[in-house]
Short mmCIF file of C-alpha atoms and ligand atoms in Angstrom, two decimals:
data_model
loop_
_atom_site.label_atom_id
_atom_site.label_comp_id
_atom_site.label_asym_id
_atom_site.label_seq_id
_atom_site.Cartn_x
_atom_site.Cartn_y
_atom_site.Cartn_z
CA MET A 276 85.73 77.32 114.23
CA SER A 277 83.15 78.31 111.68
CA ILE A 278 83.90 81.34 109.61
CA GLN A 279 80.89 83.47 108.91
CA TYR A 280 82.68 86.29 107.12
CA LYS A 281 85.28 84.92 104.73
CA PHE A 282 87.32 87.46 102.75
CA PRO A 283 88.76 86.99 99.26
CA ASP A 284 92.07 85.16 98.95
CA GLY A 285 95.10 87.35 99.38
CA PHE A 286 93.19 89.95 101.39
CA TRP A 287 95.54 92.55 102.92
CA TRP A 288 95.47 92.43 106.72
CA GLY A 289 97.58 94.88 108.61
CA SER A 290 97.82 98.39 109.95
CA ALA A 291 99.05 101.85 109.11
CA THR A 292 101.12 104.58 110.65
CA SER A 293 103.18 107.60 109.67
CA ALA A 294 106.75 108.71 110.15
CA THR A 295 106.20 111.70 112.43
CA GLN A 296 103.74 109.80 114.57
CA MET A 297 105.85 106.74 115.19
CA GLU A 298 109.55 107.10 114.36
CA GLY A 299 110.66 109.57 116.99
CA ALA A 300 114.37 110.38 116.63
CA ALA A 301 113.21 113.74 115.33
CA SER A 302 116.66 115.21 115.67
CA GLU A 303 118.69 112.05 115.14
CA GLY A 304 120.11 110.41 112.05
CA GLY A 305 120.59 113.63 110.13
CA LYS A 306 116.89 114.44 109.93
CA GLY A 307 115.94 118.00 109.06
CA LEU A 308 113.12 119.90 110.72
CA ASN A 309 109.53 119.64 109.62
CA ILE A 310 106.60 121.85 110.54
CA TRP A 311 105.74 119.70 113.57
CA ASP A 312 109.19 120.03 115.10
CA HIS A 313 109.00 123.75 114.55
CA TRP A 314 105.46 124.28 115.79
CA TYR A 315 106.12 122.28 118.93
CA ALA A 316 109.30 124.26 119.61
CA THR A 317 107.42 127.54 119.34
CA GLU A 318 104.04 126.64 120.89
CA PRO A 319 104.35 123.48 123.02
CA ASN A 320 101.21 124.42 124.93
CA ARG A 321 99.11 123.58 121.89
CA PHE A 322 99.94 119.89 122.26
CA PHE A 323 98.08 117.62 124.67
CA ASP A 324 100.01 117.34 127.94
CA GLY A 325 102.82 119.26 126.26
CA VAL A 326 104.06 116.13 124.46
CA GLY A 327 105.87 116.78 121.17
CA PRO A 328 107.15 114.77 118.20
CA GLU A 329 110.72 114.29 119.45
CA THR A 330 110.57 110.65 120.58
CA THR A 331 106.99 109.50 119.89
CA SER A 332 107.01 105.66 119.87
CA ASP A 333 110.68 105.28 118.97
CA PHE A 334 110.15 103.03 115.95
CA TYR A 335 113.39 104.47 114.57
CA ASN A 336 115.31 102.46 117.12
CA LYS A 337 112.88 99.63 117.75
CA TYR A 338 111.73 98.73 114.24
CA LYS A 339 113.25 95.24 114.28
CA LYS A 340 111.36 94.15 117.34
CA ASP A 341 108.26 95.97 116.19
CA ILE A 342 108.21 94.10 112.92
CA GLN A 343 108.33 90.85 114.91
CA LEU A 344 105.30 92.10 116.83
CA MET A 345 103.50 92.77 113.56
CA LYS A 346 104.31 89.31 112.37
CA GLN A 347 103.05 87.81 115.61
CA ILE A 348 99.61 89.30 115.06
CA GLY A 349 99.32 88.12 111.49
CA HIS A 350 100.16 91.21 109.45
CA ASN A 351 100.70 90.48 105.77
CA SER A 352 101.03 94.18 104.93
CA PHE A 353 101.88 97.40 106.69
CA ARG A 354 101.77 101.06 105.67
CA LEU A 355 104.39 103.50 106.76
CA SER A 356 105.38 106.88 105.43
CA ILE A 357 108.75 108.26 104.53
CA SER A 358 109.69 111.40 106.38
CA TRP A 359 110.62 113.86 103.63
CA SER A 360 112.75 115.92 106.00
CA ARG A 361 114.60 112.79 107.07
CA LEU A 362 115.28 111.57 103.54
CA ILE A 363 116.11 115.00 102.15
CA PRO A 364 116.83 117.44 104.97
CA GLY A 365 115.56 120.84 103.92
CA GLY A 366 113.31 119.19 101.35
CA GLU A 367 115.54 119.86 98.32
CA GLY A 368 118.96 118.63 97.28
CA GLU A 369 121.08 115.87 98.75
CA VAL A 370 119.72 112.63 100.11
CA ASN A 371 120.62 111.78 103.72
CA PRO A 372 122.49 108.43 103.67
CA GLU A 373 121.45 107.54 107.22
CA ALA A 374 117.82 107.84 106.21
CA VAL A 375 118.39 105.63 103.18
CA THR A 376 119.90 102.99 105.45
CA PHE A 377 117.02 103.27 107.90
CA TYR A 378 114.27 102.93 105.30
CA ASN A 379 116.16 100.15 103.51
CA ASN A 380 116.44 98.26 106.77
CA VAL A 381 112.77 98.67 107.55
CA ILE A 382 111.67 97.61 104.07
CA ASP A 383 114.00 94.60 104.01
CA GLU A 384 112.98 93.51 107.47
CA LEU A 385 109.31 93.69 106.55
CA ILE A 386 109.80 91.67 103.39
CA GLU A 387 111.88 89.06 105.20
CA ASN A 388 108.96 88.62 107.55
CA ASP A 389 106.42 88.30 104.72
CA ILE A 390 104.89 91.68 105.39
CA GLU A 391 104.42 93.75 102.28
CA PRO A 392 105.48 97.37 102.75
CA PHE A 393 102.98 99.98 101.53
CA VAL A 394 104.79 103.30 101.38
CA ASN A 395 103.30 106.75 101.53
CA LEU A 396 105.28 109.85 100.60
CA PHE A 397 103.53 112.60 102.50
CA HIS A 398 101.67 112.43 105.77
CA PHE A 399 101.18 116.03 106.97
CA ASP A 400 104.94 116.59 107.47
CA MET A 401 106.19 119.44 105.30
CA PRO A 402 109.92 120.17 105.67
CA LEU A 403 110.21 123.48 107.48
CA GLU A 404 112.37 125.18 104.85
CA LEU A 405 109.75 124.45 102.22
CA GLN A 406 106.97 125.75 104.42
CA ASP A 407 109.01 128.90 104.84
CA ILE A 408 108.91 129.50 101.09
CA GLY A 409 105.16 128.98 100.93
CA GLY A 410 104.50 125.26 101.43
CA TRP A 411 101.89 123.92 99.03
CA GLU A 412 101.08 127.44 97.88
CA SER A 413 104.37 127.44 96.02
CA ARG A 414 105.07 125.81 92.67
CA ARG A 415 108.69 125.39 93.68
CA VAL A 416 107.53 123.11 96.48
CA ILE A 417 105.59 121.04 93.94
CA ASP A 418 108.80 120.61 91.94
CA ALA A 419 110.71 119.66 95.08
CA TYR A 420 108.04 117.08 95.91
CA GLU A 421 108.25 115.61 92.42
CA GLN A 422 111.98 115.16 92.84
CA TYR A 423 111.55 113.68 96.28
CA ALA A 424 109.02 111.21 94.87
CA GLN A 425 111.32 110.27 92.02
CA LYS A 426 114.22 109.75 94.43
CA SER A 427 112.08 107.52 96.62
CA PHE A 428 110.99 105.37 93.66
CA GLU A 429 114.64 105.02 92.60
CA LEU A 430 115.88 104.14 96.06
CA PHE A 431 113.13 101.79 97.23
CA GLY A 432 111.00 100.93 94.21
CA ASP A 433 112.81 97.67 93.48
CA ARG A 434 111.12 96.26 96.62
CA VAL A 435 108.20 98.57 97.32
CA LYS A 436 105.34 97.92 94.89
CA LYS A 437 102.54 99.85 96.54
CA TRP A 438 103.02 103.60 96.69
CA PHE A 439 100.87 106.47 97.86
CA THR A 440 101.43 110.10 97.06
CA PHE A 441 99.52 111.58 100.00
CA ASN A 442 97.60 110.61 103.08
CA GLU A 443 94.43 112.63 103.64
CA PRO A 444 95.62 115.66 101.66
CA ILE A 445 92.54 117.60 102.76
CA VAL A 446 93.67 117.56 106.38
CA PRO A 447 96.61 119.98 105.97
CA VAL A 448 94.17 122.21 104.05
CA GLU A 449 91.66 122.16 106.88
CA GLY A 450 94.21 122.21 109.66
CA GLY A 451 96.72 124.64 108.22
CA TYR A 452 94.51 127.06 106.25
CA LEU A 453 90.94 126.92 107.61
CA TYR A 454 90.47 125.63 111.13
CA ASP A 455 93.75 126.29 112.94
CA PHE A 456 94.90 122.82 113.97
CA HIS A 457 98.07 122.50 111.88
CA TYR A 458 100.94 124.88 111.29
CA PRO A 459 100.99 127.51 109.67
CA ASN A 460 97.63 128.25 111.35
CA VAL A 461 96.34 130.44 108.55
CA VAL A 462 92.61 131.09 108.27
CA ASP A 463 91.99 131.95 104.64
CA ALA A 464 89.77 129.89 102.36
CA LYS A 465 91.26 131.22 99.14
CA ARG A 466 94.71 130.13 100.22
CA ALA A 467 93.24 126.85 101.45
CA PHE A 468 91.85 126.09 98.00
CA GLN A 469 95.18 126.96 96.42
CA VAL A 470 96.88 124.52 98.76
CA ALA A 471 94.31 121.84 97.92
CA TYR A 472 94.70 122.40 94.21
CA ASN A 473 98.49 122.49 94.27
CA THR A 474 98.56 119.30 96.30
CA MET A 475 96.67 117.57 93.51
CA ILE A 476 99.11 118.95 90.95
CA ALA A 477 101.98 117.55 93.01
CA HIS A 478 100.11 114.26 93.29
CA ALA A 479 99.57 114.01 89.52
CA LYS A 480 103.24 114.78 88.89
CA ALA A 481 104.33 111.95 91.19
CA VAL A 482 101.89 109.57 89.48
CA GLN A 483 103.31 110.67 86.13
CA VAL A 484 106.87 109.96 87.24
CA TYR A 485 105.93 106.56 88.62
CA HIS A 486 104.02 105.52 85.54
CA SER A 487 106.91 106.58 83.33
CA LEU A 488 109.04 103.98 85.09
CA ASN A 489 106.72 101.23 83.83
CA VAL A 490 107.04 99.05 86.90
CA GLU A 491 105.06 96.04 85.84
CA ASP A 492 103.81 94.90 89.26
CA GLY A 493 103.82 98.35 90.86
CA GLN A 494 100.84 100.50 91.75
CA ILE A 495 100.50 104.07 92.84
CA GLY A 496 97.52 105.64 94.56
CA ILE A 497 96.39 108.17 97.11
CA ILE A 498 94.80 107.80 100.51
CA LEU A 499 91.66 109.83 101.11
CA ASN A 500 89.50 110.22 104.18
CA LEU A 501 86.10 109.77 102.62
CA THR A 502 83.40 110.89 104.97
CA PRO A 503 79.88 110.38 103.70
CA SER A 504 77.76 113.50 104.28
CA TYR A 505 74.38 112.25 105.39
CA PRO A 506 71.57 114.83 105.19
CA ARG A 507 69.24 115.27 108.14
CA SER A 508 66.21 114.72 105.90
CA SER A 509 65.15 114.60 102.30
CA ASN A 510 64.12 118.22 102.36
CA PRO A 511 65.76 119.86 99.32
CA ALA A 512 67.56 122.33 101.57
CA ASP A 513 69.13 119.51 103.57
CA LEU A 514 70.02 117.64 100.38
CA LYS A 515 71.68 120.75 99.01
CA ALA A 516 73.68 121.18 102.22
CA SER A 517 74.91 117.58 102.07
CA ASN A 518 75.75 117.84 98.39
CA ILE A 519 77.91 120.93 98.98
CA CYS A 520 79.58 119.22 101.88
CA ASP A 521 80.34 116.22 99.70
CA LEU A 522 81.81 118.50 97.03
CA PHE A 523 84.08 120.26 99.48
CA PHE A 524 85.22 117.36 101.61
CA ASN A 525 85.11 114.28 99.38
CA ARG A 526 84.86 115.08 95.71
CA SER A 527 87.47 117.88 95.87
CA PHE A 528 90.12 115.14 95.95
CA LEU A 529 88.30 112.00 94.90
CA ASP A 530 87.23 113.28 91.49
CA PRO A 531 90.60 114.60 90.32
CA ALA A 532 92.37 111.50 91.70
CA VAL A 533 90.08 108.90 90.11
CA LYS A 534 88.49 110.75 87.18
CA GLY A 535 91.22 113.26 86.46
CA GLU A 536 88.95 116.29 86.74
CA TYR A 537 87.19 118.50 89.26
CA PRO A 538 83.40 118.42 89.62
CA THR A 539 81.88 121.27 87.61
CA GLU A 540 79.56 122.13 90.48
CA LEU A 541 82.50 122.69 92.80
CA VAL A 542 84.29 124.90 90.30
CA GLN A 543 81.12 126.95 89.80
CA LEU A 544 80.58 127.36 93.51
CA LEU A 545 84.10 128.62 94.09
CA GLU A 546 83.86 130.90 91.10
CA GLU A 547 80.62 132.44 92.38
CA HIS A 548 82.36 133.31 95.61
CA GLY A 549 85.59 134.52 94.08
CA GLN A 550 87.55 131.64 95.59
CA LEU A 551 89.01 129.86 92.57
CA PRO A 552 92.70 128.94 92.86
CA GLU A 553 95.25 130.02 90.29
CA THR A 554 95.98 127.42 87.68
CA GLU A 555 98.62 127.02 85.00
CA VAL A 556 98.53 125.96 81.39
CA GLY A 557 98.91 122.20 81.21
CA ASP A 558 97.45 121.46 84.65
CA LYS A 559 94.20 120.15 83.22
CA GLU A 560 95.94 117.65 80.96
CA LEU A 561 98.30 116.65 83.72
CA LEU A 562 95.38 115.74 85.99
CA LYS A 563 93.49 114.01 83.21
CA ASN A 564 96.44 111.87 82.14
CA ASN A 565 97.58 110.77 85.57
CA ILE A 566 94.84 109.05 87.45
CA ILE A 567 95.54 106.57 90.22
CA ASP A 568 95.89 102.79 90.03
CA PHE A 569 94.22 102.19 93.38
CA LEU A 570 92.72 104.06 96.28
CA GLY A 571 93.22 103.94 100.03
CA VAL A 572 90.10 104.80 102.00
CA ASN A 573 90.33 106.12 105.55
CA TYR A 574 87.06 105.99 107.41
CA TYR A 575 86.42 106.82 111.04
CA GLN A 576 83.07 108.55 111.35
CA PRO A 577 80.25 109.89 109.21
CA ARG A 578 79.37 113.53 108.73
CA ARG A 579 75.76 114.53 109.21
CA VAL A 580 74.55 117.85 107.99
CA LYS A 581 71.47 120.02 107.75
CA SER A 582 70.72 123.27 105.99
CA LYS A 583 72.09 126.41 107.57
CA GLU A 584 70.02 127.73 110.43
CA THR A 585 71.37 131.28 110.47
CA LEU A 586 72.97 133.39 107.77
CA PRO A 587 76.76 133.44 107.97
CA ASN A 588 78.22 136.58 109.45
CA PRO A 589 79.25 138.54 106.33
CA TYR A 590 82.32 139.88 108.19
CA SER A 591 83.60 136.43 109.12
CA PRO A 592 86.06 134.70 106.79
CA PHE A 593 84.57 132.64 103.95
CA MET A 594 84.29 128.99 104.96
CA PRO A 595 82.82 125.79 103.53
CA ASP A 596 80.60 125.92 106.63
CA TRP A 597 78.74 128.86 105.13
CA PHE A 598 76.64 126.27 103.31
CA PHE A 599 75.69 123.75 105.97
CA ASP A 600 75.36 123.12 109.69
CA ASN A 601 76.50 120.00 111.41
CA TYR A 602 73.63 117.83 112.53
CA GLU A 603 73.62 115.71 115.66
CA MET A 604 71.28 112.87 114.90
CA PRO A 605 69.28 111.93 118.00
CA GLY A 606 70.18 108.45 119.18
CA ARG A 607 73.38 108.20 117.18
CA LYS A 608 75.83 105.59 118.41
CA MET A 609 78.86 107.19 119.98
CA ASN A 610 82.38 106.27 120.93
CA PRO A 611 82.10 107.86 124.36
CA TYR A 612 85.88 107.71 124.87
CA ARG A 613 86.61 109.98 121.92
CA GLY A 614 83.41 111.84 121.13
CA TRP A 615 83.05 110.49 117.59
CA GLU A 616 79.96 108.87 116.14
CA ILE A 617 80.29 105.22 115.17
CA TYR A 618 78.42 104.33 112.00
CA GLU A 619 79.66 101.06 110.55
CA LYS A 620 77.48 101.18 107.47
CA GLY A 621 79.41 104.22 106.28
CA ILE A 622 82.11 101.90 105.01
CA TYR A 623 79.56 100.11 102.81
CA ASP A 624 78.13 103.36 101.47
CA ILE A 625 81.61 104.54 100.50
CA MET A 626 82.34 101.31 98.68
CA ILE A 627 79.04 101.30 96.80
CA ASN A 628 79.69 104.89 95.74
CA LEU A 629 83.11 103.87 94.40
CA ARG A 630 81.56 100.93 92.59
CA ASP A 631 78.75 102.90 90.99
CA ASN A 632 80.28 106.31 90.40
CA TYR A 633 84.04 105.78 90.23
CA GLY A 634 84.43 102.83 87.89
CA ASN A 635 84.79 100.42 90.80
CA VAL A 636 88.37 101.56 91.25
CA GLU A 637 90.51 99.07 93.16
CA SER A 638 90.58 100.11 96.80
CA PHE A 639 91.15 99.03 100.37
CA ILE A 640 90.44 100.33 103.82
CA SER A 641 93.70 102.05 104.59
CA GLU A 642 92.65 103.39 108.01
CA ASN A 643 89.80 102.62 110.34
CA GLY A 644 90.05 102.55 114.07
CA MET A 645 88.92 103.64 117.45
CA GLY A 646 90.65 106.20 119.61
CA VAL A 647 90.16 105.81 123.34
CA GLN A 648 91.26 108.05 126.17
CA ASP A 649 92.67 106.59 129.41
CA GLU A 650 92.76 103.04 128.13
CA ALA A 651 94.62 101.97 131.25
CA ARG A 652 91.25 101.78 133.02
CA PHE A 653 90.51 98.68 130.96
CA ILE A 654 93.56 96.72 132.10
CA LYS A 655 92.93 93.27 133.55
CA ASP A 656 95.88 91.05 134.47
CA GLY A 657 98.27 93.38 132.72
CA ARG A 658 96.39 93.52 129.41
CA ILE A 659 94.05 96.13 127.98
CA GLU A 660 90.75 94.35 127.38
CA ASP A 661 89.62 96.46 124.47
CA ASP A 662 86.45 94.61 123.56
CA TYR A 663 85.01 97.92 122.33
CA ARG A 664 87.74 97.96 119.65
CA ILE A 665 87.06 94.37 118.62
CA ASP A 666 83.37 95.23 118.26
CA PHE A 667 84.27 98.33 116.29
CA ILE A 668 86.47 96.43 113.83
CA LYS A 669 84.00 93.58 113.52
CA GLY A 670 81.13 95.92 112.78
CA HIS A 671 83.06 97.63 110.03
CA LEU A 672 84.38 94.40 108.55
CA GLU A 673 80.86 92.98 108.32
CA TRP A 674 79.78 95.90 106.16
CA LEU A 675 82.96 95.70 104.11
CA HIS A 676 82.28 92.03 103.55
CA LYS A 677 78.77 92.79 102.33
CA ALA A 678 80.15 95.40 99.93
CA ILE A 679 82.62 92.90 98.51
CA ASN A 680 79.83 90.34 98.07
CA GLU A 681 77.99 92.96 96.08
CA GLY A 682 80.88 93.41 93.71
CA CYS A 683 82.96 96.17 95.33
CA ASN A 684 86.64 96.04 94.51
CA ALA A 685 88.09 96.16 98.04
CA LYS A 686 91.37 94.35 98.62
CA GLY A 687 92.20 94.76 102.27
CA TYR A 688 91.77 96.25 105.70
CA HIS A 689 94.35 98.17 107.71
CA LEU A 690 93.70 99.31 111.23
CA TRP A 691 94.88 102.64 112.49
CA THR A 692 97.22 101.77 114.08
CA PHE A 693 99.86 99.19 114.91
CA LEU A 694 101.01 100.64 118.21
CA ASP A 695 99.80 103.68 120.11
CA ASN A 696 101.31 106.68 118.43
CA TRP A 697 101.50 110.45 118.51
CA SER A 698 98.34 112.01 117.13
CA TRP A 699 99.43 115.53 116.23
CA MET A 700 97.90 118.14 118.56
CA ASN A 701 96.26 115.35 120.55
CA ALA A 702 99.67 113.76 121.12
CA TYR A 703 99.04 110.56 123.12
CA LYS A 704 95.58 111.50 124.36
CA ASN A 705 93.64 108.98 122.29
CA ARG A 706 95.11 105.51 121.89
CA TYR A 707 94.45 103.54 118.73
CA GLY A 708 96.98 100.71 118.66
CA PHE A 709 96.87 96.93 118.67
CA TYR A 710 99.78 97.37 121.07
CA SER A 711 99.86 99.87 123.88
CA VAL A 712 102.98 101.92 124.48
CA ASN A 713 104.18 102.91 127.91
CA LEU A 714 105.37 106.46 127.39
CA GLU A 715 108.11 106.27 130.01
CA THR A 716 109.63 102.89 129.20
CA LYS A 717 108.39 102.61 125.60
CA GLU A 718 107.41 99.05 126.44
CA ARG A 719 104.86 97.52 124.06
CA THR A 720 102.01 95.29 125.29
CA ALA A 721 99.49 93.54 123.08
CA LYS A 722 95.87 94.48 123.71
CA LYS A 723 93.09 91.92 123.47
CA SER A 724 92.24 93.19 119.97
CA ALA A 725 95.72 92.17 118.79
CA THR A 726 95.04 88.56 119.73
CA TRP A 727 91.63 88.67 118.12
CA PHE A 728 93.04 90.17 114.92
CA THR A 729 95.62 87.40 114.67
CA ASP A 730 92.81 84.89 114.28
CA VAL A 731 91.01 87.05 111.74
CA SER A 732 94.08 87.35 109.59
CA THR A 733 95.04 83.68 109.95
CA ASN A 734 91.51 82.53 109.03
CA ASN A 735 91.05 85.28 106.47
CA GLY A 736 87.81 86.10 108.18
CA PHE A 737 85.88 85.57 111.36
C1 GAL B 2173 93.76 110.16 110.60
C2 GAL B 2173 95.21 110.42 110.23
C3 GAL B 2173 96.18 109.78 111.15
C4 GAL B 2173 95.74 109.64 112.58
C5 GAL B 2173 94.28 109.25 112.66
C6 GAL B 2173 93.73 109.10 114.04
O1 GAL B 2173 92.94 111.14 110.10
O2 GAL B 2173 95.50 109.95 108.94
O3 GAL B 2173 97.38 110.46 111.01
O4 GAL B 2173 96.06 110.74 113.34
O5 GAL B 2173 93.51 110.16 111.95
O6 GAL B 2173 93.52 110.32 114.71
#
């Protein structure tokens, strides 16, 4: 077979998931409650088909077999997250020994099967007790997070060498404090910006702790969903709209993480509108001195914007959307099964931006993938023939390959996700996995893309 797209030696091939979305066992093994358990218990109707986080895909009980399935499809790396409320029920204080055993088992099993564990500390799942005292608005929660991070490094850092502080930290800001799709369902931009800022303080503290341990072959980073904001046209008004969008949704986390400081333009904008978060003495230095070692990039779809068509209602709450309108480009390519635009070149544009404006920071694609509703309609002879997913991955890999050829520092590609998992409010509506999961029996079945990916990983290209 001739390989047209060969990737650099040692390229990371695998997939990613998170604790709440995959483990299940939400009330087993001594786990405490997190905001998802609580929100589902109080408002189950807000979750697709009324499915909650209690059992999800049952990785907690099936991890051994699942790791064999990963191995079968050529994974050399895999990202999971630790559930804070499982490791430290309540979020502060004593470690739960059953959780330590579980995560030790998973990590050991992965390593025994030549799959490198990438471990993330926070994937949207705030322990309930900490949310009750203010969540990321509270400095006490930052301290609790720092201790949780330190504990995790102590417990698992002898074997785990790739750490992440947060996955898509902007999403709890958007979901929980602006657009009402995460608990606590607050709509208040000022509080949202405080949450965003405090998250970065927590991040920098965890980086500081990790670096103080001087683990020679260890790296710590953050995972950001970088969504290029393409302007409708080169009209200055459209360019301004896309620049503001980029400041709010990309640079708000990317700049402090990689450069150790916030973009001046963003600070000025928030100041003009009386939206600046409270800061403390020492924060600036903390951010400056604790930049990341490497970056995970999640990319699903582009954002297209145009200048605002109507003035914002002055009585409506302040929103980033006061400065731009979303733009539906005529003829854009769509994933019709999920309603998202597909724009493969976005991955290249992100990488070039990192190369040219962020010191070519070491990075990898930590999530990319295609959600599809009712995938069962594509079953032939018992297998989901997901050629659309193969095309999707291929298209993105081709652009990633080009970026690498042009000097971008990308080290791997992880699909979202390994097996169909629970997608927050969407529950099991959109399926993303290499393996499908039967929700009644929990049986796993490889999709066609899984077989295809095995070849890609084995040949280090396609
Ligand atoms: C990402 C997120 C994941 C997963 C995925 C697919 O933004 O990190 O948790 O839900 O979207 O919807």
